[in-house]
Amino acid sequence: MMEEKMNEFESIRLFSDQYFFLLVGALLLFVFVMGARRNSDGRGTGRYATAWEILSRLGNWARFPLSLYAVIAIGAGLSAIIFGWRFSREGLSAWMHPDQTVIILTVSLTVALLLYWILLERFFIQRDKNRFILGTKRIFLPVTLSLPEKDRFEHIRVQGRAGTGKTDGYMFPQLIEDASGDCSAVVLDVKSPEAFEAIGGAWCAKGKKIILFDPYHPDCPGFELLASTTGLDRIEEVVLGKRNTDANDTSIWFDLQERRLFRLMCQLVMGYKDPRQCCLPMVYQLALRGVLALEAAVTYCQDPLLQGEFEHQFQNKPRLPDILSGILNKLDLFSDPKIAAAFSRPDLDLDLLFREPILLIIASPHSNPKARLAASLLLRAIMMRVYDRPVRTKEDGLPLFFYLDEFYALHLPDLADFANTARSARVGIVTYLQAEEQLTRYQPHEVVSIAVNTKTEVALQGCDLPSCKRLSELYGKCLIRDKRIARSWRRGSVTTTAYIEKPLLTVDEIHNMPLGTALLNIGGLHPVWAKLVSSYKTRRFKRRRGLPVEAYRPVMQPLTPPSYRDLDLPGGDPLPPSPSSSTSPGPPRGGEIVGW
C-alpha cells in the first residue's frame, strides 16, 4: 500500500517538475504548427507583413519605443530562465516568497539594461545612422518605420497625386533627419527657394554647409566645368548627353560632327590667357558669332596641333554653320545673363560633397525652362563625378543621397545607367512623381531599368491606375470563406462551405486609400500600411523647420556674366562685342531644347 502511494506521489512530482515544461512546450509547438499550415494547393499566398517582419526589417532598435520593447523582452527572458530553474528545484514553493520574486525581477531588469547598452554600442548605434523615414505604425505604441542606410543605396520611389504628402511627408522630414546624420544630400527644388527656407536652418543648426545653386538668387555660387579636372569626354557627355545610336545616318553624322567641334571649341577657350574667359558661356559666345569669329580665334591661338584639328573642320565650310547652329541650340541657356554668370566662375567643388556633410539645393522651377536646363547640367556633372570613382567604401568619403522632386521635368539621359551603378558608389536616389506615364522622355528600356533598380516603392493616394493594377497583382490573393446554402423540398437545406481567392488589395483600395496613409512595397517584404509623418504637424520635425539659414559661398564677390569683348586677340579689327548683360534678366524665352 505504501509503495503504491509512493509511486503516485513520485509520478505527480515528476509531472510537476521538468516534464511539465516539456509537455506544455510540445502542446504549444503543435498548436503553432497546425496554425501555420498552408494549403497544399498553394492558394491564398498573399498576406500582409507580420509585426516581427516589420520590426526586424524597418525597426530602429536604438530609439523609443523599440528600445523599451528590447529591454522588456531581454528582462522577461532572463526572469523566465531564473523562475524555470527555481521551479525545477523547488516546485510550487518557489512562488511563495514575494521578496525573492522582487529581487529576481530587479536583477533581471538591471542585467537587461546592461545587455541592451552593450547591443546599443556594438550594433544598434551603427544602424541608427542615415535611415530613411517611411512613416509610423502602431504596434502597441506608435513605432517609426525607417529603412537602414544600405537599403537607401538601392533607391526609393514615392508616387502619388499632388497634395498627398510627397514633399511634406517624404522629402522635408527626411532632409531634417539627414541634418543629424553623416551624409551629403543633393535636392532638386521645383519651388525654389522653398526647400532652402524650410530645411536649410536644420543643417545650419548642426554646423553644416548649405549651398543654394539658383542663378537668380544672390547667394548662388559659381560653377564651371572647363576649370575642373574633368576630361573633355566627360564635359561632352554632361552638355550634349548620350549618343543616340538609333537615329538615322544623317543625324548620327551631324551629332558626331557637333561633338567633335564642341570638344575643339572647349580646348580653344581653355587656352585663353584670361581665366575669366575659360568657361562654357564663352563657347556659346564663340558659336554665336559664327564661322568668321571662330576662324579668327583659331588663327591667333598658340597651339599648332589644335590649329591642325580645326583645319579639318574648315575644309567642310558649307556645313560648318549648320554644325555651329546645333551647338548653339544646345547652349542656348547661356543666352540668359544670370545663368551665364552662374557658370562663369569655379567656386563650387563637387568633391566637397564626399569630404564633409553638405546640403546642395538646385533650383529647377517649372516656369523657367532655361533654369531647368541649368539644373540638369549641374546634376549631370555630379553624376559624372560619381562615375570617376564608381566603387567607394566608408573610408573613401560620405554617402550621397539625391532627392529628385518632379524629376520627369528634366531629361537626364544617364539616369538609368546611373541607377544601375550608384549603389557601389554609396549613392542613393529618391524619385518623386505622380504617374509612370510622365516618364515619356525616357526610352522604354530605360523606364524598366529605373523601375527594376528601385527596391522601395511608396504608394500614396491617387496613384495612376496602371500602377495600382500592378501592385494589386504583385501582392497576390488571399482566401475567404464562401458559405452557400442550397434549399430543396426533397432534401431540405444543404450548407456548403468553401474557400475562394480574392486579391489581397484591389485596385480601388489602393487608388482610394485614406489621405495621410502610405502603402509600402519593399523588396523581400510583404506589403505594409503606414501613417505619414509631416514636417508641419509632427512635433519632432516641426520644431526644426524654418530655422534661420545662411547659404555658404566660397567666394563672396558677386557673379558677373563673361563678356566676349574682354578677349585679347592680337591684330585685325576687334570682334563685335557680346550683347549687353543687364543685372536683372527679363522673362525666360523659348521652350526646352529637343534632345537635351
Coordinates of C-alpha atoms in Angstrom, one line a residue:
M1 CA 0.0 0.0 0.0
M2 CA 2.8 2.4 0.9
E3 CA 4.6 1.6 -2.3
E4 CA 1.5 2.4 -4.4
K5 CA 1.2 5.8 -2.7
M6 CA 4.9 6.5 -3.2
N7 CA 4.6 5.7 -6.9
E8 CA 1.6 8.1 -7.2
F9 CA 3.4 10.9 -5.4
E10 CA 6.5 10.2 -7.5
S11 CA 4.5 10.5 -10.7
I12 CA 2.9 13.7 -9.6
R13 CA 6.3 15.2 -8.6
L14 CA 7.8 14.2 -11.9
F15 CA 4.9 15.7 -13.8
S16 CA 5.0 18.9 -11.8
D17 CA 8.8 19.3 -12.3
Q18 CA 10.8 19.1 -15.6
Y19 CA 8.2 17.1 -17.6
F20 CA 5.6 19.7 -17.1
F21 CA 7.5 22.3 -19.2
L22 CA 8.3 19.7 -21.9
L23 CA 4.6 18.7 -22.2
V24 CA 3.4 22.4 -22.3
G25 CA 6.2 23.2 -24.9
A26 CA 5.1 20.2 -27.0
L27 CA 1.5 21.3 -26.9
L28 CA 2.3 24.9 -27.8
L29 CA 4.5 23.7 -30.7
F30 CA 1.8 21.5 -32.0
V31 CA -0.7 24.4 -31.9
F32 CA 1.7 26.7 -33.7
V33 CA 2.5 24.2 -36.4
M34 CA -1.2 23.4 -37.0
G35 CA -2.0 27.1 -37.2
A36 CA 0.9 27.8 -39.6
R37 CA -0.1 25.1 -42.0
R38 CA -0.8 26.3 -45.5
N39 CA -3.0 24.9 -48.2
S40 CA -1.4 22.1 -50.2
D41 CA -2.6 23.6 -53.4
G42 CA -0.6 26.8 -52.9
R43 CA -3.6 29.1 -53.0
G44 CA -4.0 32.2 -50.9
T45 CA -0.3 33.2 -50.6
G46 CA -1.0 36.9 -50.4
R47 CA -0.8 38.4 -46.9
Y48 CA 0.5 41.5 -45.0
A49 CA 3.8 41.6 -43.3
T50 CA 3.7 40.4 -39.7
A51 CA 4.7 42.6 -36.7
W52 CA 8.0 40.8 -36.3
E53 CA 8.8 41.1 -40.1
I54 CA 8.2 44.8 -39.9
L55 CA 10.2 45.4 -36.7
S56 CA 13.1 43.2 -37.9
R57 CA 13.4 45.0 -41.3
L58 CA 12.2 48.5 -40.6
G59 CA 12.5 49.0 -36.9
N60 CA 15.2 51.2 -35.3
W61 CA 16.1 49.5 -32.1
A62 CA 18.2 52.4 -30.9
R63 CA 15.2 54.6 -30.4
F64 CA 12.0 54.6 -28.3
P65 CA 9.7 52.6 -28.2
L66 CA 11.7 49.7 -29.6
S67 CA 14.4 50.3 -27.1
L68 CA 11.7 49.8 -24.4
Y69 CA 10.5 46.6 -26.1
A70 CA 14.0 45.3 -26.3
V71 CA 14.7 45.8 -22.6
I72 CA 11.3 44.2 -21.7
A73 CA 12.0 41.2 -23.9
I74 CA 15.5 40.7 -22.5
G75 CA 14.3 41.1 -18.9
A76 CA 11.4 38.7 -19.5
G77 CA 13.7 36.1 -20.9
L78 CA 16.1 36.3 -18.0
S79 CA 13.3 36.2 -15.5
A80 CA 11.7 33.2 -17.2
I81 CA 15.1 31.3 -17.1
I82 CA 15.6 32.0 -13.4
F83 CA 12.0 31.2 -12.4
G84 CA 12.1 28.0 -14.5
W85 CA 15.3 26.9 -12.8
R86 CA 13.9 27.6 -9.4
F87 CA 10.7 25.8 -10.2
S88 CA 12.6 22.7 -11.3
R89 CA 14.4 22.6 -8.0
E90 CA 11.7 23.8 -5.5
G91 CA 8.4 23.2 -7.3
L92 CA 5.5 25.5 -6.4
S93 CA 7.2 26.7 -3.3
A94 CA 9.4 28.9 -5.4
W95 CA 6.4 31.3 -5.8
M96 CA 5.8 31.5 -2.1
H97 CA 8.5 34.2 -1.5
P98 CA 7.4 37.6 -2.8
D99 CA 10.6 39.3 -1.6
Q100 CA 12.7 36.9 -3.7
T101 CA 10.5 37.5 -6.7
V102 CA 11.1 41.2 -6.4
I103 CA 14.8 40.7 -6.2
I104 CA 14.8 38.4 -9.2
L105 CA 12.8 40.9 -11.3
T106 CA 15.1 43.8 -10.2
V107 CA 18.2 41.8 -11.1
S108 CA 16.8 40.7 -14.4
L109 CA 15.9 44.3 -15.3
T110 CA 19.3 45.6 -14.4
V111 CA 21.1 42.9 -16.4
A112 CA 18.7 43.5 -19.3
L113 CA 19.6 47.2 -19.3
L114 CA 23.3 46.3 -19.3
L115 CA 22.9 43.8 -22.2
Y116 CA 20.9 46.4 -24.2
W117 CA 23.6 49.0 -23.6
I118 CA 26.2 46.6 -25.0
L119 CA 24.0 45.8 -28.0
L120 CA 23.4 49.5 -28.5
E121 CA 27.1 50.4 -28.5
R122 CA 28.0 47.4 -30.7
F123 CA 25.2 47.2 -33.2
F124 CA 22.2 49.5 -32.8
I125 CA 24.1 52.8 -33.0
Q126 CA 25.7 51.8 -36.2
R127 CA 22.3 51.0 -37.8
D128 CA 20.8 54.3 -36.5
K129 CA 22.7 56.5 -38.9
N130 CA 21.3 57.8 -42.2
R131 CA 18.0 56.0 -42.1
F132 CA 15.1 56.9 -44.4
I133 CA 11.8 57.5 -42.6
L134 CA 8.8 55.7 -44.1
G135 CA 6.1 56.6 -41.6
T136 CA 4.7 55.3 -38.4
K137 CA 2.7 52.2 -37.4
R138 CA 1.0 51.4 -34.2
I139 CA 2.4 48.2 -32.6
F140 CA 1.2 48.6 -29.1
L141 CA 2.9 52.1 -29.3
P142 CA 3.5 54.2 -32.4
V143 CA 6.7 52.9 -34.0
T144 CA 8.6 54.9 -36.6
L145 CA 9.4 52.7 -39.6
S146 CA 12.6 53.5 -41.5
L147 CA 15.0 52.0 -44.0
P148 CA 18.6 51.3 -43.0
E149 CA 21.4 53.1 -44.9
K150 CA 22.3 50.1 -47.1
D151 CA 18.7 49.8 -48.4
R152 CA 18.7 53.5 -49.3
F153 CA 21.5 52.8 -51.8
E154 CA 19.0 50.6 -53.7
H155 CA 16.8 53.6 -54.4
I156 CA 13.3 54.7 -53.4
R157 CA 10.3 55.9 -55.4
V158 CA 7.5 58.0 -54.0
Q159 CA 4.4 58.1 -56.2
G160 CA 1.0 59.8 -55.7
R161 CA -1.1 62.7 -56.9
A162 CA -0.4 66.3 -56.0
G163 CA -1.2 67.2 -52.4
T164 CA -0.9 63.8 -50.9
G165 CA 2.4 64.4 -48.9
K166 CA 5.2 63.6 -51.2
T167 CA 7.2 66.7 -50.2
D168 CA 5.8 67.3 -46.7
G169 CA 5.9 63.6 -45.8
Y170 CA 8.9 62.1 -47.6
M171 CA 11.3 65.0 -48.5
F172 CA 11.4 67.7 -45.8
P173 CA 11.2 65.3 -42.8
Q174 CA 14.0 63.2 -44.2
L175 CA 16.2 66.1 -45.0
I176 CA 15.7 67.4 -41.5
E177 CA 16.7 63.9 -40.2
D178 CA 19.7 63.8 -42.5
A179 CA 20.9 67.0 -40.9
S180 CA 21.7 64.9 -37.8
G181 CA 23.3 62.1 -39.9
D182 CA 26.6 61.7 -41.5
C183 CA 25.9 62.2 -45.2
S184 CA 25.5 64.8 -48.0
A185 CA 22.3 65.5 -49.9
V186 CA 21.5 66.9 -53.3
V187 CA 18.0 68.3 -53.6
L188 CA 16.1 69.3 -56.7
D189 CA 13.7 72.1 -55.7
V190 CA 10.9 72.9 -58.1
K191 CA 9.6 75.6 -55.8
S192 CA 12.8 77.4 -55.1
P193 CA 13.6 78.8 -52.5
E194 CA 11.0 76.7 -50.5
A195 CA 13.4 73.9 -49.6
F196 CA 16.2 76.4 -48.7
E197 CA 14.0 78.3 -46.3
A198 CA 12.2 75.2 -44.9
I199 CA 15.0 72.8 -44.1
G200 CA 18.2 74.7 -44.6
G201 CA 18.1 76.0 -41.0
A202 CA 18.2 72.5 -39.6
W203 CA 21.5 71.9 -41.3
C204 CA 22.9 75.3 -40.2
A205 CA 21.9 74.5 -36.6
K206 CA 24.2 71.4 -36.8
G207 CA 27.1 73.5 -38.2
K208 CA 26.9 72.1 -41.7
K209 CA 27.1 74.0 -45.0
I210 CA 24.1 74.7 -47.3
I211 CA 24.8 75.6 -50.9
L212 CA 21.9 77.1 -53.0
F213 CA 22.5 76.9 -56.7
D214 CA 19.9 79.3 -58.0
P215 CA 21.2 81.6 -60.7
Y216 CA 18.5 84.2 -59.8
H217 CA 19.4 84.2 -56.0
P218 CA 22.2 86.5 -54.7
D219 CA 23.8 83.6 -52.7
C220 CA 24.3 81.4 -55.8
P221 CA 28.0 80.2 -56.2
G222 CA 29.7 79.9 -59.5
F223 CA 30.2 76.6 -61.2
E224 CA 32.5 75.9 -64.2
L225 CA 33.2 72.6 -65.9
L226 CA 36.2 73.8 -68.0
A227 CA 38.1 74.8 -64.9
S228 CA 37.8 71.4 -63.3
T229 CA 39.9 68.3 -63.8
T230 CA 37.1 66.6 -65.7
G231 CA 38.1 65.4 -69.1
L232 CA 36.6 66.7 -72.3
D233 CA 34.8 63.5 -73.0
R234 CA 33.0 63.9 -69.6
I235 CA 32.2 67.5 -70.3
E236 CA 30.8 66.5 -73.7
E237 CA 28.5 63.9 -72.0
V238 CA 27.4 66.5 -69.4
V239 CA 26.5 69.1 -72.0
L240 CA 25.4 67.0 -75.0
G241 CA 24.2 63.9 -73.3
K242 CA 24.5 60.3 -74.6
R243 CA 24.8 59.5 -78.2
N244 CA 21.6 58.3 -79.9
T245 CA 22.6 55.2 -81.8
D246 CA 19.0 54.6 -83.0
A247 CA 18.9 57.7 -85.2
N248 CA 19.3 57.7 -88.9
D249 CA 22.7 58.1 -90.6
T250 CA 22.4 61.8 -91.3
S251 CA 21.5 62.6 -87.7
I252 CA 24.4 60.4 -86.4
W253 CA 26.8 62.2 -88.7
F254 CA 25.7 65.7 -87.6
D255 CA 25.8 64.5 -84.0
L256 CA 29.4 63.3 -84.3
Q257 CA 30.5 66.5 -86.0
E258 CA 28.8 68.6 -83.3
R259 CA 30.6 66.6 -80.6
R260 CA 34.0 66.9 -82.3
L261 CA 33.6 70.6 -82.9
F262 CA 32.4 71.2 -79.4
R263 CA 35.4 69.5 -77.9
L264 CA 37.7 71.6 -80.1
M265 CA 36.0 74.8 -79.1
C266 CA 36.3 73.9 -75.5
Q267 CA 40.1 73.3 -76.0
L268 CA 40.3 76.7 -77.8
V269 CA 38.5 78.5 -74.9
M270 CA 40.6 76.7 -72.3
G271 CA 43.7 78.2 -73.9
Y272 CA 42.6 81.8 -73.4
K273 CA 45.0 83.9 -71.3
D274 CA 42.3 85.5 -69.2
P275 CA 40.9 82.8 -66.7
R276 CA 37.6 84.7 -66.7
Q277 CA 37.1 83.7 -70.3
C278 CA 37.7 79.9 -69.7
C279 CA 34.1 78.9 -69.3
L280 CA 31.2 77.4 -71.2
P281 CA 29.3 80.7 -71.8
M282 CA 32.4 81.8 -73.8
V283 CA 31.9 78.7 -76.0
Y284 CA 28.3 79.9 -76.6
Q285 CA 29.5 83.4 -77.4
L286 CA 32.1 82.0 -79.9
A287 CA 29.4 79.9 -81.6
L288 CA 27.0 82.8 -81.6
R289 CA 29.4 84.9 -83.7
G290 CA 29.7 82.3 -86.4
V291 CA 32.4 80.9 -88.6
L292 CA 34.4 84.2 -89.1
A293 CA 34.9 84.7 -85.3
L294 CA 35.9 81.0 -85.0
E295 CA 38.5 81.3 -87.7
A296 CA 39.9 84.5 -86.1
A297 CA 40.2 82.8 -82.7
V298 CA 41.9 79.7 -84.3
T299 CA 44.3 81.9 -86.2
Y300 CA 45.6 83.7 -83.1
C301 CA 45.8 80.7 -80.8
Q302 CA 49.2 79.3 -79.9
D303 CA 48.6 75.6 -80.3
P304 CA 49.7 74.2 -83.7
L305 CA 48.1 70.8 -83.0
L306 CA 44.7 72.5 -82.3
Q307 CA 45.0 74.6 -85.4
G308 CA 45.6 71.4 -87.4
E309 CA 42.5 69.9 -86.0
F310 CA 40.4 72.9 -86.9
E311 CA 41.8 72.8 -90.5
H312 CA 39.9 69.5 -91.0
Q313 CA 36.7 71.3 -89.8
F314 CA 37.2 74.3 -92.1
Q315 CA 37.6 72.0 -95.1
N316 CA 33.9 71.4 -94.9
K317 CA 33.0 75.1 -94.6
P318 CA 29.5 74.9 -96.2
R319 CA 28.3 72.5 -93.5
L320 CA 30.1 74.4 -90.6
P321 CA 27.3 76.9 -90.0
D322 CA 24.8 74.1 -89.6
I323 CA 27.0 72.3 -87.1
L324 CA 27.6 75.6 -85.2
S325 CA 23.8 76.1 -85.1
G326 CA 23.4 72.7 -83.4
I327 CA 25.9 73.6 -80.8
L328 CA 24.3 77.0 -80.3
N329 CA 20.9 75.4 -79.8
K330 CA 22.2 73.1 -77.0
L331 CA 24.0 76.0 -75.3
D332 CA 21.0 78.4 -75.6
L333 CA 20.6 78.5 -71.9
F334 CA 23.7 80.8 -71.7
S335 CA 21.8 83.5 -73.5
D336 CA 20.3 84.3 -70.1
P337 CA 22.9 86.6 -68.4
K338 CA 22.1 85.2 -64.9
I339 CA 22.7 81.6 -66.0
A340 CA 25.8 82.6 -67.9
A341 CA 27.1 84.3 -64.7
A342 CA 26.4 81.2 -62.6
F343 CA 28.5 79.1 -65.0
S344 CA 31.4 81.5 -65.3
R345 CA 33.4 81.0 -62.1
P346 CA 34.8 77.8 -60.5
D347 CA 33.5 78.4 -56.9
L348 CA 31.8 75.1 -56.4
D349 CA 34.0 72.0 -55.9
L350 CA 31.9 68.9 -56.3
D351 CA 34.4 66.7 -54.4
L352 CA 33.3 68.6 -51.3
L353 CA 30.1 66.6 -51.3
F354 CA 32.1 63.5 -50.4
R355 CA 34.5 65.1 -47.9
E356 CA 32.1 66.8 -45.5
P357 CA 28.3 66.8 -44.9
I358 CA 26.8 69.4 -47.3
L359 CA 23.2 70.1 -48.4
L360 CA 23.2 71.2 -52.1
I361 CA 19.9 72.6 -53.2
I362 CA 19.5 73.0 -57.0
A363 CA 16.6 75.3 -58.2
S364 CA 14.6 73.8 -61.0
P365 CA 11.4 76.0 -61.4
H366 CA 8.7 74.8 -63.8
S367 CA 8.2 78.3 -65.0
N368 CA 11.8 78.7 -66.3
P369 CA 12.9 76.2 -68.9
K370 CA 16.4 77.5 -69.1
A371 CA 16.8 77.3 -65.3
R372 CA 15.7 73.6 -65.6
L373 CA 18.4 73.1 -68.2
A374 CA 21.0 74.6 -65.9
A375 CA 19.8 72.3 -63.1
S376 CA 20.1 69.3 -65.5
L377 CA 23.6 70.4 -66.4
L378 CA 24.8 70.5 -62.8
L379 CA 23.1 67.2 -62.0
R380 CA 24.9 65.5 -64.9
A381 CA 28.2 66.9 -63.7
I382 CA 27.6 65.4 -60.2
M383 CA 26.7 62.1 -61.8
M384 CA 29.9 62.2 -63.9
R385 CA 31.9 62.9 -60.7
V386 CA 30.4 59.8 -59.2
Y387 CA 31.4 57.8 -62.3
D388 CA 35.0 58.9 -61.7
R389 CA 35.1 56.6 -58.7
P390 CA 32.4 54.0 -59.1
V391 CA 33.4 51.9 -56.1
R392 CA 33.5 53.6 -52.8
T393 CA 33.8 52.4 -49.2
K394 CA 33.2 54.1 -45.9
E395 CA 36.9 55.2 -45.8
D396 CA 36.5 56.9 -49.2
G397 CA 34.1 59.5 -48.1
L398 CA 30.5 60.2 -47.1
P399 CA 27.4 58.7 -48.7
L400 CA 25.5 60.9 -51.1
F401 CA 21.7 60.9 -51.5
F402 CA 19.7 62.5 -54.3
Y403 CA 16.2 63.9 -53.8
L404 CA 14.7 64.4 -57.3
D405 CA 11.3 66.1 -56.9
E406 CA 9.3 66.0 -60.1
F407 CA 12.4 64.8 -61.9
Y408 CA 10.4 63.9 -65.0
A409 CA 10.6 67.6 -65.9
L410 CA 14.3 67.2 -66.5
H411 CA 15.8 65.0 -69.1
L412 CA 18.7 63.1 -67.6
P413 CA 19.7 60.5 -70.2
D414 CA 22.2 58.9 -67.8
L415 CA 19.7 58.3 -65.0
A416 CA 19.0 54.7 -65.9
D417 CA 22.7 53.8 -66.1
F418 CA 23.4 55.9 -63.0
A419 CA 20.8 54.0 -61.0
N420 CA 22.5 50.7 -62.0
T421 CA 25.9 51.7 -60.7
A422 CA 25.2 54.2 -58.0
R423 CA 24.9 51.6 -55.2
S424 CA 28.5 50.5 -55.3
A425 CA 29.5 54.2 -55.0
R426 CA 27.3 54.5 -51.9
V427 CA 24.9 56.8 -53.6
G428 CA 21.1 56.6 -53.2
I429 CA 18.3 58.1 -55.3
V430 CA 14.8 59.1 -54.2
T431 CA 12.5 60.0 -57.1
Y432 CA 9.1 61.7 -56.7
L433 CA 6.5 61.5 -59.5
Q434 CA 2.7 61.3 -60.0
A435 CA 2.3 58.7 -62.7
E436 CA 4.6 56.3 -64.7
E437 CA 3.3 57.9 -67.9
Q438 CA 5.3 61.0 -67.0
L439 CA 8.5 59.2 -68.0
T440 CA 7.9 59.7 -71.7
R441 CA 11.3 61.4 -72.1
Y442 CA 13.0 58.1 -71.4
Q443 CA 13.2 55.1 -73.7
P444 CA 11.0 52.0 -72.6
H445 CA 14.1 50.0 -71.6
E446 CA 15.3 53.0 -69.5
V447 CA 12.0 53.1 -67.7
V448 CA 12.2 49.4 -67.0
S449 CA 15.8 49.7 -65.8
I450 CA 14.9 52.5 -63.4
A451 CA 11.9 50.5 -62.0
V452 CA 13.9 47.3 -61.6
N453 CA 16.7 49.1 -59.7
T454 CA 14.2 50.7 -57.3
K455 CA 13.9 48.4 -54.2
T456 CA 11.4 50.5 -52.2
E457 CA 8.2 52.0 -53.5
V458 CA 5.9 54.2 -51.6
A459 CA 2.3 54.5 -53.0
L460 CA 0.1 57.4 -51.9
Q461 CA -3.5 58.3 -52.6
G462 CA -4.3 58.8 -56.2
C463 CA -1.7 56.6 -57.9
D464 CA -2.3 56.1 -61.5
L465 CA -4.4 53.1 -62.4
P466 CA -1.6 51.1 -64.2
S467 CA 0.5 51.3 -61.0
C468 CA -2.5 50.3 -58.8
K469 CA -3.2 47.3 -61.0
R470 CA 0.5 46.3 -61.0
L471 CA 0.6 46.5 -57.2
S472 CA -2.6 44.6 -56.8
E473 CA -1.3 41.7 -58.9
L474 CA 2.0 41.8 -57.2
Y475 CA 0.6 41.4 -53.7
G476 CA -1.2 38.1 -54.6
K477 CA -4.5 36.7 -53.4
C478 CA -5.9 35.7 -50.1
L479 CA -8.6 33.1 -49.2
I480 CA -12.0 34.0 -47.9
R481 CA -14.7 31.6 -46.7
D482 CA -17.6 31.2 -49.0
K483 CA -20.7 29.8 -47.3
R484 CA -23.6 28.8 -49.5
I485 CA -27.0 27.3 -48.6
A486 CA -29.0 25.3 -51.1
R487 CA -32.6 24.5 -50.3
S488 CA -34.7 21.8 -51.8
W489 CA -38.2 20.5 -51.0
R490 CA -36.9 16.9 -51.3
R491 CA -33.6 17.2 -49.3
G492 CA -34.1 20.3 -47.2
S493 CA -31.3 22.9 -46.8
V494 CA -27.7 21.9 -47.5
T495 CA -24.9 24.2 -46.4
T496 CA -21.6 24.2 -48.4
T497 CA -18.5 26.0 -47.1
A498 CA -15.5 26.5 -49.4
Y499 CA -12.6 28.9 -49.8
I500 CA -12.3 31.2 -52.8
E501 CA -9.5 33.6 -53.8
K502 CA -9.7 37.4 -53.9
P503 CA -7.0 40.0 -54.3
L504 CA -5.3 41.0 -51.1
L505 CA -5.7 44.6 -52.2
T506 CA -8.0 45.6 -55.1
V507 CA -7.2 48.4 -57.5
D508 CA -9.9 50.5 -55.9
E509 CA -8.5 50.1 -52.4
I510 CA -5.0 51.2 -53.5
H511 CA -6.2 54.1 -55.6
N512 CA -8.6 55.4 -52.9
M513 CA -6.6 54.8 -49.8
P514 CA -7.2 57.3 -47.0
L515 CA -5.3 60.6 -47.2
G516 CA -2.2 60.5 -44.9
T517 CA -1.7 56.8 -45.4
A518 CA 1.1 55.1 -47.4
L519 CA 1.4 51.6 -48.8
L520 CA 5.0 50.4 -48.6
N521 CA 6.2 48.0 -51.2
I522 CA 9.8 46.8 -50.2
G523 CA 11.7 44.0 -51.9
G524 CA 11.6 40.8 -49.9
L525 CA 8.8 42.1 -47.6
H526 CA 5.1 41.7 -47.8
P527 CA 3.0 45.0 -48.1
V528 CA 2.9 47.3 -45.1
W529 CA 0.5 50.1 -44.3
A530 CA 2.0 53.1 -42.6
K531 CA 0.9 56.6 -41.5
L532 CA 2.7 59.6 -42.9
V533 CA 4.8 61.9 -40.8
S534 CA 4.6 65.6 -41.5
S535 CA 7.2 68.4 -41.3
Y536 CA 4.3 70.7 -40.4
K537 CA 2.4 68.6 -37.8
T538 CA 4.9 66.1 -36.3
R539 CA 6.5 67.8 -33.3
R540 CA 9.8 66.1 -33.9
F541 CA 10.2 67.9 -37.2
K542 CA 8.0 70.9 -36.8
R543 CA 10.4 72.5 -34.2
R544 CA 13.4 72.1 -36.6
R545 CA 11.6 73.5 -39.7
G546 CA 12.1 77.1 -40.8
L547 CA 15.1 77.9 -38.6
P548 CA 17.4 80.8 -39.6
V549 CA 19.5 79.8 -42.6
E550 CA 22.6 81.2 -44.2
A551 CA 24.0 79.9 -47.5
Y552 CA 27.6 79.0 -47.9
R553 CA 29.5 80.9 -50.6
P554 CA 33.2 80.1 -51.2
V555 CA 33.7 83.5 -53.0
M556 CA 31.8 86.5 -51.7
Q557 CA 32.2 88.6 -54.9
P558 CA 29.0 88.9 -57.0
L559 CA 28.8 86.8 -60.1
T560 CA 29.1 88.6 -63.5
P561 CA 28.5 87.2 -66.9
P562 CA 31.6 86.9 -69.1
S563 CA 31.9 89.3 -72.0
Y564 CA 33.5 88.5 -75.3
R565 CA 34.8 92.0 -75.7
D566 CA 37.4 91.3 -73.0
L567 CA 39.1 88.6 -75.2
D568 CA 42.6 89.8 -76.1
L569 CA 43.3 88.7 -79.6
P570 CA 46.2 90.4 -81.4
G571 CA 45.9 92.0 -84.8
G572 CA 43.0 92.8 -87.0
D573 CA 39.8 94.5 -86.2
P574 CA 38.1 93.7 -82.9
L575 CA 35.3 91.2 -83.0
P576 CA 31.9 92.5 -82.3
P577 CA 31.1 92.7 -78.5
S578 CA 28.7 90.4 -76.8
P579 CA 25.2 91.7 -76.1
S580 CA 24.9 93.9 -73.0
S581 CA 24.3 91.9 -69.9
S582 CA 21.8 93.5 -67.5
T583 CA 21.8 92.6 -63.9
S584 CA 18.1 91.8 -63.9
P585 CA 17.2 89.5 -66.7
G586 CA 13.8 89.6 -68.4
P587 CA 11.4 86.7 -68.5
P588 CA 12.8 83.5 -70.0
R589 CA 12.3 83.0 -73.7
G590 CA 11.8 79.8 -75.8
G591 CA 10.9 76.3 -74.9
E592 CA 13.1 73.4 -73.9
I593 CA 15.8 72.2 -76.3
V594 CA 14.8 68.9 -78.1
G595 CA 17.2 66.1 -77.3
W596 CA 18.7 67.8 -74.3

